[in-house]
mmCIF file of C-alpha atoms and ligand atoms in Angstrom:
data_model
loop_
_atom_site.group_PDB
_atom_site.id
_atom_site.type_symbol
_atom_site.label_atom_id
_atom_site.label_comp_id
_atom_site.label_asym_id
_atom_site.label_seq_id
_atom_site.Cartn_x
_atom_site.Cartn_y
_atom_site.Cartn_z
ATOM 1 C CA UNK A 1180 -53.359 -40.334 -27.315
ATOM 2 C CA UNK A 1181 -54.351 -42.923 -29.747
ATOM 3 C CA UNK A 1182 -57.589 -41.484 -32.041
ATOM 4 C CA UNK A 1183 -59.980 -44.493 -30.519
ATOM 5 C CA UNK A 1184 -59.396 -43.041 -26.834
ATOM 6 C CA UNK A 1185 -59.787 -39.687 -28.115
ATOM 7 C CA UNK A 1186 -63.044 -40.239 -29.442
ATOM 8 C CA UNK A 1187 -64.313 -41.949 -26.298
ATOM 9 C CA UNK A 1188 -63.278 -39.249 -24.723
ATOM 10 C CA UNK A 1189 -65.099 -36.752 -26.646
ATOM 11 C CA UNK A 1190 -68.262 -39.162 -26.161
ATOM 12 C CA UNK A 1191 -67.884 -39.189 -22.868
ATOM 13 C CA UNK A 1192 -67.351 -35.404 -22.205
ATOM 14 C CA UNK A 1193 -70.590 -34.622 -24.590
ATOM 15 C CA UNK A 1194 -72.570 -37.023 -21.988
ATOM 16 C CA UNK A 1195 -71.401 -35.001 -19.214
ATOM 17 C CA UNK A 1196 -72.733 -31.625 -20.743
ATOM 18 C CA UNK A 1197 -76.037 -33.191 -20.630
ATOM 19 C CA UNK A 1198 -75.608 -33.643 -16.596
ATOM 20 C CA UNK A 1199 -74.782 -30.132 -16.502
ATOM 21 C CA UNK A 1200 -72.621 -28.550 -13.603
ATOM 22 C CA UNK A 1201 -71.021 -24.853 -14.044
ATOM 23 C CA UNK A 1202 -68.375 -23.562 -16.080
ATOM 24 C CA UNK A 1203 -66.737 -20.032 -15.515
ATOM 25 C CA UNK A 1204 -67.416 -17.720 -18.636
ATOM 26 C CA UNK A 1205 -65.828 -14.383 -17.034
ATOM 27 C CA UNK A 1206 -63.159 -14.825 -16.493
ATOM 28 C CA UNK A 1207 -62.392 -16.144 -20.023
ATOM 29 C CA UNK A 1208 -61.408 -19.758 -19.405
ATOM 30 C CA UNK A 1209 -58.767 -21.400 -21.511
ATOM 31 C CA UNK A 1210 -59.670 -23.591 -24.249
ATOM 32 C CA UNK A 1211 -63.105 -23.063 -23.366
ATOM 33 C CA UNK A 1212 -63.938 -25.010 -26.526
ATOM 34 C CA UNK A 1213 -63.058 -28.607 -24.695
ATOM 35 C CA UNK A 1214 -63.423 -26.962 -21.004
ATOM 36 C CA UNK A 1215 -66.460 -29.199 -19.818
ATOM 37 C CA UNK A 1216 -68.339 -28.525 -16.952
ATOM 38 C CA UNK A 1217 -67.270 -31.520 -15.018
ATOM 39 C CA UNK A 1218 -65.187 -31.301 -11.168
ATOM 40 C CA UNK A 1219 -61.266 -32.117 -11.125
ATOM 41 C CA UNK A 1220 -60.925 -35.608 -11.215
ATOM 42 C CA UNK A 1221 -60.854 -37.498 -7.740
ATOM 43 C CA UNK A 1222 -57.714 -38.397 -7.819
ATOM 44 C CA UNK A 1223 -56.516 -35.096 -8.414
ATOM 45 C CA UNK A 1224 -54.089 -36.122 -11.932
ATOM 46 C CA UNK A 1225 -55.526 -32.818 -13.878
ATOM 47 C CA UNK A 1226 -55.034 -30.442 -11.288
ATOM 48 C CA UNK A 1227 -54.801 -27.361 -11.327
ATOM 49 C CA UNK A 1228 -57.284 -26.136 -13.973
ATOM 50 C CA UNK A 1229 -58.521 -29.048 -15.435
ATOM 51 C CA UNK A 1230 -55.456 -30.210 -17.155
ATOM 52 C CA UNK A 1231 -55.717 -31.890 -20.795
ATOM 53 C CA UNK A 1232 -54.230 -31.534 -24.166
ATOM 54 C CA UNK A 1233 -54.238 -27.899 -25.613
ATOM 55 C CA UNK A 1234 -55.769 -26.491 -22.698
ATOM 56 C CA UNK A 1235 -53.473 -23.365 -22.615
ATOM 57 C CA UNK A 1236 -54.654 -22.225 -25.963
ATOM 58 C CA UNK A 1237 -56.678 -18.629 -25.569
ATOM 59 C CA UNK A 1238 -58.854 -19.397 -28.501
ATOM 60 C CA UNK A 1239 -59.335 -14.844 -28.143
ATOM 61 C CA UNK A 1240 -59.416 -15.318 -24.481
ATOM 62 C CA UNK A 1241 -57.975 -12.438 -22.723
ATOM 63 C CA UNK A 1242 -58.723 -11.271 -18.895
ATOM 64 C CA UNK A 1243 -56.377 -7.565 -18.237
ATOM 65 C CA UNK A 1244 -57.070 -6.312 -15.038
ATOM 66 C CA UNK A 1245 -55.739 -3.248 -13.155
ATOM 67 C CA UNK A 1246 -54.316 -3.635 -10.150
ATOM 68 C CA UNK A 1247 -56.936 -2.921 -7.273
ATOM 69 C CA UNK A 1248 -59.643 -3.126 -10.169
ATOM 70 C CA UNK A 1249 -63.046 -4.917 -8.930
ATOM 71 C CA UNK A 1250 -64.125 -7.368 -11.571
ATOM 72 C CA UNK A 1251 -67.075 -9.856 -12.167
ATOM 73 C CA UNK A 1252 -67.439 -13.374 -11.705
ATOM 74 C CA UNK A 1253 -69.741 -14.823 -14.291
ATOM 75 C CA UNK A 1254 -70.921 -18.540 -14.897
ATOM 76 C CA UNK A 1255 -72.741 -21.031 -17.211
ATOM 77 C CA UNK A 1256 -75.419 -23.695 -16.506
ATOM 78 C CA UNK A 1257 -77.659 -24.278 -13.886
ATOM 79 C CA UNK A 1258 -76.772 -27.431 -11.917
ATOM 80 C CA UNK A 1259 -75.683 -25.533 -8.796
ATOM 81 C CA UNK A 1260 -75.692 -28.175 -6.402
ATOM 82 C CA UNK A 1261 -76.958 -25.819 -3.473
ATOM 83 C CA UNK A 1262 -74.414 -23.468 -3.778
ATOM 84 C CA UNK A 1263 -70.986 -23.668 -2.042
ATOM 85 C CA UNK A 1264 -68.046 -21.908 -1.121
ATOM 86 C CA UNK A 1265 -65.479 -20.343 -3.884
ATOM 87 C CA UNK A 1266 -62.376 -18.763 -4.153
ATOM 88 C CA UNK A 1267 -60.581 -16.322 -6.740
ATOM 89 C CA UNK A 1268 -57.269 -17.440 -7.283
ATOM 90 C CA UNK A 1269 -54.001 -15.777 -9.098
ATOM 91 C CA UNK A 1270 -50.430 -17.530 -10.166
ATOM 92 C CA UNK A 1271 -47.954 -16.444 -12.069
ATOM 93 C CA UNK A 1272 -47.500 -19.155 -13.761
ATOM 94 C CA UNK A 1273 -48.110 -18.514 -17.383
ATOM 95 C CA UNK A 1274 -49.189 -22.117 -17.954
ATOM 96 C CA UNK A 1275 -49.495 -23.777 -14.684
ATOM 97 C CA UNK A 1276 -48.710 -27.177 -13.264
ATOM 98 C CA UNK A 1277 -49.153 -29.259 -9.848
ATOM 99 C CA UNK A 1278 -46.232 -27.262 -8.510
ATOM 100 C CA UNK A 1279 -47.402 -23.601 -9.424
ATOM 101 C CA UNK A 1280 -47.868 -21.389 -6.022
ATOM 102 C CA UNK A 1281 -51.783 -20.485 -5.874
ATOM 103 C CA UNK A 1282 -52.993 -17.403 -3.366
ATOM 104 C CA UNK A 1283 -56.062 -16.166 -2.636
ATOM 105 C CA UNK A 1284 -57.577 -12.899 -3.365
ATOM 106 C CA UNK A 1285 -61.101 -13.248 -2.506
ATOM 107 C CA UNK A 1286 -62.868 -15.869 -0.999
ATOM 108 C CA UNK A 1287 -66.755 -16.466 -0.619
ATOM 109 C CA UNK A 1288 -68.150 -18.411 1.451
ATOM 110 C CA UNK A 1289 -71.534 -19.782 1.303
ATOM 111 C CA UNK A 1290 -74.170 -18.971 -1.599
ATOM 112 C CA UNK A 1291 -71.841 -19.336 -4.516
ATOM 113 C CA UNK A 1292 -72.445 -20.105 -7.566
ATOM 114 C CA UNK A 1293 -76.058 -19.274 -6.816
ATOM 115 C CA UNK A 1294 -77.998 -18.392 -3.676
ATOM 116 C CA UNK A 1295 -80.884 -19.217 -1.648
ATOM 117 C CA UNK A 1296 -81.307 -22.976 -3.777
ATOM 118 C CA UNK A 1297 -81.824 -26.158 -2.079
ATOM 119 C CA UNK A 1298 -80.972 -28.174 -4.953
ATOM 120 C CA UNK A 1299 -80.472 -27.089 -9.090
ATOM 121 C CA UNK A 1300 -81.587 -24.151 -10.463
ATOM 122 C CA UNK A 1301 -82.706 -26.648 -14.033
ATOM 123 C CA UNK A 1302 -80.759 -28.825 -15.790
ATOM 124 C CA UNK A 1303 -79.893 -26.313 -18.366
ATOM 125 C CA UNK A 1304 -75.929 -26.119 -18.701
ATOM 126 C CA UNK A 1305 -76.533 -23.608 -21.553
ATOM 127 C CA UNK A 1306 -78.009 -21.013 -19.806
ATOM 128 C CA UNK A 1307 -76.222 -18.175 -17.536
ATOM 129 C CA UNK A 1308 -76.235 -18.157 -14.014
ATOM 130 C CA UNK A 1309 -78.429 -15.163 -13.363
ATOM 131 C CA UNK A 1310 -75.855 -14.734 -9.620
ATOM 132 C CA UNK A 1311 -73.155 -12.519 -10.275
ATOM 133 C CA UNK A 1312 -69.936 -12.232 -8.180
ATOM 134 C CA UNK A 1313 -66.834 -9.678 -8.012
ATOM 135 C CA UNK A 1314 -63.690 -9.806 -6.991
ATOM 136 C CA UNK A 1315 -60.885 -7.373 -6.535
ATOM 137 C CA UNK A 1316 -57.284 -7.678 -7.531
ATOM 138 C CA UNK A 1317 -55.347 -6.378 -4.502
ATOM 139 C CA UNK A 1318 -53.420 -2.823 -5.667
ATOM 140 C CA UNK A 1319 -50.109 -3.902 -4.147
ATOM 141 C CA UNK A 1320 -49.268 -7.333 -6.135
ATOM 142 C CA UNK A 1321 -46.845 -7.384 -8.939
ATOM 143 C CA UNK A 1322 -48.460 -6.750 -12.418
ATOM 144 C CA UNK A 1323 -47.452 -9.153 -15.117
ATOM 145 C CA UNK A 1324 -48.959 -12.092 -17.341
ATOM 146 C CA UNK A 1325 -50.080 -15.401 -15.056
ATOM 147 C CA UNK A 1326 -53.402 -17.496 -14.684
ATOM 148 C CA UNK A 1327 -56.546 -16.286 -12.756
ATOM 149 C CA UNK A 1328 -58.517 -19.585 -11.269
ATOM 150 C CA UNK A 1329 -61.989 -20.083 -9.545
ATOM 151 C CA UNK A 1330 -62.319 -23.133 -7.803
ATOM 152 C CA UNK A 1331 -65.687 -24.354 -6.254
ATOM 153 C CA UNK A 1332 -66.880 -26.722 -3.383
ATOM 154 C CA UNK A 1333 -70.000 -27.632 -3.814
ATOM 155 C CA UNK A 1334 -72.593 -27.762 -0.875
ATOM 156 C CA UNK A 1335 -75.044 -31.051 -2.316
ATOM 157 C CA UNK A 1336 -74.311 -33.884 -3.963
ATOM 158 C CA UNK A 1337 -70.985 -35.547 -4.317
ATOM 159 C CA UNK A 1338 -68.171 -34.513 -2.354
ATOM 160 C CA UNK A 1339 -65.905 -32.147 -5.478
ATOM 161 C CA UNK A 1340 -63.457 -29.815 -6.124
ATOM 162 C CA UNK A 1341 -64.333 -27.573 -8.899
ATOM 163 C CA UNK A 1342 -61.198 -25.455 -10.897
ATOM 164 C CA UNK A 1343 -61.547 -23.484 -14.502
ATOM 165 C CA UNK A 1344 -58.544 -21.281 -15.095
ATOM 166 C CA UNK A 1345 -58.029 -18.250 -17.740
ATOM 167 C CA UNK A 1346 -55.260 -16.185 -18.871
ATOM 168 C CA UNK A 1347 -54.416 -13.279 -16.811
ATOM 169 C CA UNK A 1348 -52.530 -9.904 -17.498
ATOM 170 C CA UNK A 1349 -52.228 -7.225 -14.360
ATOM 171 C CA UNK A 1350 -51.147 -3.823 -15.353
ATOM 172 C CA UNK A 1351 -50.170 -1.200 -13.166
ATOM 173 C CA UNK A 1352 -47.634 -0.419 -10.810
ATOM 174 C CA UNK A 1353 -45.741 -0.557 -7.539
ATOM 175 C CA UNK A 1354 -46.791 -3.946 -6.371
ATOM 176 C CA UNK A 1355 -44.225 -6.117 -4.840
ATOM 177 C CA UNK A 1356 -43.606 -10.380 -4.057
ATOM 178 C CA UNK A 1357 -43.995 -10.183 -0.722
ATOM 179 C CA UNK A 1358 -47.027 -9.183 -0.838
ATOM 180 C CA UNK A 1359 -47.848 -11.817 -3.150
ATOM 181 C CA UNK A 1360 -46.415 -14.169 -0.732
ATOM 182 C CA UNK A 1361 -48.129 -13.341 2.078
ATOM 183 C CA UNK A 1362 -51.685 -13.715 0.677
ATOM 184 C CA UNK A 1363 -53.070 -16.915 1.520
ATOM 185 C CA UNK A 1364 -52.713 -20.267 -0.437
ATOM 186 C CA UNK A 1365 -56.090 -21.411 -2.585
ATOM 187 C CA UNK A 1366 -57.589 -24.213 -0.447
ATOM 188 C CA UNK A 1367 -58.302 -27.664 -1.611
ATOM 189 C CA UNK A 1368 -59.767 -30.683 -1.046
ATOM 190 C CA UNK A 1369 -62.036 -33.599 -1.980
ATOM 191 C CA UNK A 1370 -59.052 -35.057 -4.993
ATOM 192 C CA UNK A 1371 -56.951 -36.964 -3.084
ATOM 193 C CA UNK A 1372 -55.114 -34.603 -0.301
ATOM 194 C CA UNK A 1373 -56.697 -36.151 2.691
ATOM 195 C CA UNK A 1374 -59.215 -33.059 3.047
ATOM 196 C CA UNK A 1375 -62.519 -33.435 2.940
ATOM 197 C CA UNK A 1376 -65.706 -30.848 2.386
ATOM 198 C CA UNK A 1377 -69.042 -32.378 4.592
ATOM 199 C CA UNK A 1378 -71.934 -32.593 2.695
ATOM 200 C CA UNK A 1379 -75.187 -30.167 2.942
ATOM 201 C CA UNK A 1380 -72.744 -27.414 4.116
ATOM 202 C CA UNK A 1381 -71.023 -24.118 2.811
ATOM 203 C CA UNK A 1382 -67.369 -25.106 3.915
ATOM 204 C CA UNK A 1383 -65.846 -21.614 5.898
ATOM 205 C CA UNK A 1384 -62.479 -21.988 4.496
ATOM 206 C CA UNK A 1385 -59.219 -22.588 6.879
ATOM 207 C CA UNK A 1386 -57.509 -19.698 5.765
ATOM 208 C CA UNK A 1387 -59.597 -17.168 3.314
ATOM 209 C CA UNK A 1388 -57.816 -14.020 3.445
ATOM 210 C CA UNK A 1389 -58.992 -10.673 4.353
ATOM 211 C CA UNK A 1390 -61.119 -10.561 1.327
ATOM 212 C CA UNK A 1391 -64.252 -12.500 2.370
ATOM 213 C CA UNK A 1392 -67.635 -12.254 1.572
ATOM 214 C CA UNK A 1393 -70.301 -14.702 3.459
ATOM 215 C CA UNK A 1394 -73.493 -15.050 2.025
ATOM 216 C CA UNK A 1395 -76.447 -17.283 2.834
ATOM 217 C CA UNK A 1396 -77.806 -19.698 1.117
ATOM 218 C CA UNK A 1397 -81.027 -22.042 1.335
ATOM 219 C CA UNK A 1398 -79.990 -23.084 4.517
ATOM 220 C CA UNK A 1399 -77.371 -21.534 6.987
ATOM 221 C CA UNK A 1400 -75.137 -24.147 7.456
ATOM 222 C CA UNK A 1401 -70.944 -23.544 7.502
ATOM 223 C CA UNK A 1402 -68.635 -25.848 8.576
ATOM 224 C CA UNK A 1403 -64.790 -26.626 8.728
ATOM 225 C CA UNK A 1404 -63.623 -29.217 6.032
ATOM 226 C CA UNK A 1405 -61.925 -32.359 7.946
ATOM 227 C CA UNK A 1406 -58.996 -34.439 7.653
ATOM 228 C CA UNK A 1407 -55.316 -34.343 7.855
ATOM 229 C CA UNK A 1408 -54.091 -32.628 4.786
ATOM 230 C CA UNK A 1409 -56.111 -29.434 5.209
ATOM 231 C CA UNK A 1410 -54.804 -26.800 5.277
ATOM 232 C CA UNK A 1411 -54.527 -25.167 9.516
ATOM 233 C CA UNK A 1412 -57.172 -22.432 10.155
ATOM 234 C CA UNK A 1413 -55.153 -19.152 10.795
ATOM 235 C CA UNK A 1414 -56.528 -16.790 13.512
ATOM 236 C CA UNK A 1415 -57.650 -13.947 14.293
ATOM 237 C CA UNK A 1416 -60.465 -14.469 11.712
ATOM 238 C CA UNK A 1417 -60.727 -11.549 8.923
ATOM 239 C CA UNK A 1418 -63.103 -9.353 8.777
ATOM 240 C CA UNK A 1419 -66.312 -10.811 7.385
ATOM 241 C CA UNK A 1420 -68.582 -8.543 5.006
ATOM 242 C CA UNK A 1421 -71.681 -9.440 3.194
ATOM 243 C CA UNK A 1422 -71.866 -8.896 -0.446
ATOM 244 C CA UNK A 1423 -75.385 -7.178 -1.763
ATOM 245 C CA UNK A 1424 -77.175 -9.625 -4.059
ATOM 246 C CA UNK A 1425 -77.063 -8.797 -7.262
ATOM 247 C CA UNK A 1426 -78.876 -10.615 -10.214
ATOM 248 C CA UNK A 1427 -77.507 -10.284 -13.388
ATOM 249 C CA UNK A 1428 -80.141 -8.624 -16.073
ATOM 250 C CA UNK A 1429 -81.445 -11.536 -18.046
ATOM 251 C CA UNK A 1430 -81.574 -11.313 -22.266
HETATM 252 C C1 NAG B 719 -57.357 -40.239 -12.535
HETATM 253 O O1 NAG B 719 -58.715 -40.342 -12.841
HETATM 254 C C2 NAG B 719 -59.028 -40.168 -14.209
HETATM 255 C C3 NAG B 719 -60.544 -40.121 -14.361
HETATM 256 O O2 NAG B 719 -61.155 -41.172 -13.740
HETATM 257 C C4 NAG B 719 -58.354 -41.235 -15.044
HETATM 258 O O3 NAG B 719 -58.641 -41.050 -16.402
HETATM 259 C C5 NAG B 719 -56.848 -41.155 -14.798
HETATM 260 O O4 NAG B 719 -56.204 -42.197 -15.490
HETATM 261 C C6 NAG B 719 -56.539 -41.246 -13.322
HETATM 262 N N1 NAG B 719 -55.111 -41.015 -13.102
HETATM 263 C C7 NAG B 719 -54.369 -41.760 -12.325
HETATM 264 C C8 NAG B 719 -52.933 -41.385 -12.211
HETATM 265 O O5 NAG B 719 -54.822 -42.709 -11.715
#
């Protein structure tokens, strides 16, 4: 990259700060030093994770889970865009690319990154998002190093595919592959895969995994995401549970 485009780009990612979306802050993204706040790109050339130079340096970033450990979601800013739908993903790719293998191990649908907001919470993308999530890393999985991943479609606004990634190390043991295997794959849509989220609803995901939580937001409003490179829906459905609301304590 020549030093003239890298400045614009700088430029142009400290305007976007300004229009504030959400970035991930547990777990510890990447490179959250130049991890902006911005969607994957339409055209889906930095996916997965938001692809760009250095972006697997940890910069002291370190997420260790135990197997069948329950851990929090966290996020930054305030620009929530009504909520949405979000997934926790794992690979075990160290440093993934377009061809790493993605599966789901929880998926919420609805009222995520914030709940019960029509539009923005402010226009703050300093401050933390006072909704707080969890997810739990299923007990029979493989431990090892890879790359945790939440990914975000938003429910207002312009159709996008939010993805920040982090370093992951499992411990434990007695997981195996196959269980791996047979967890779902991380949905996607809205950058350039023929799959599209409709606007001004929480998208129910095709195939979410048996780890789903379903919570409300301003309005109640689900729907399937449409076109031809979506993933098929898989029946039966799983079993559907509703997470208690909890609001982070404020400082
Ligand atoms: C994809 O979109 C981004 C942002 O608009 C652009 O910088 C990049 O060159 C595009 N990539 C391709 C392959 O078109």
């Amino acid at each position: 990259m020549r030093p003239f485009t890298l400045l614009t780009t700088i430029i142009c990612e400290c305007v976007m700060l300004a229009d504030a979306h959400m970035k991930m802050t547990t777990p510890v993204p990447y490179a959250s030093s130049s991890l902006d706040n911005s969607p994957l790109w339409f055209n889906g050339s930095d996916f997965p994770c938001k692809r760009r130079p250095g972006m697997y340096e940890l910069e002291g970033a370190s997420n260790m889970y135990a197997l069948g450990s329950t851990n929090a979601l966290n996020f930054m800013g305030s620009a929530v865009h009504g909520g949405g739908s979000c997934q926790v993903s794992i690979t075990y790719d160290e440093e993934p690319t377009p061809s790493s293998v993605w599966k789901v191990i929880a998926s919420i649908e609805g009222g995520c990154p914030a709940q019960n907001q029509i539009g923005h919470l402010g226009d703050d993308a300093g401050t933390a998002n006072p909704y707080q999530y969890w997810f739990t890393i299923p007990s029979d999985i493989p431990a090892g190093r890879g790359t945790i991943a939440w990914t975000w479609f938003n429910k207002v606004g312009q159709r996008e595919m939010f993805m920040n990634c982090g370093p992951l190390l499992l411990t434990g043991t007695g997981g195996s592959q196959a269980n791996f295997n047979n967890l779902p794959d991380m949905f996607k849509a809205n950058i350039g895969n023929d799959c599209q989220v409709p606007e001004n609803a929480d998208v129910v995901f095709p195939n979410p995994g048996q780890y789903v939580t379903r919570l409300n937001g301003a309005t109640d409003a689900f729907s399937a995401p449409t076109g031809a490179g979506c993933d098929s829906a898989v029946a039966p459905n799983p079993t559907i549970t509703s997470q208690p609301l909890i609001q982070r304590a404020m400082n």
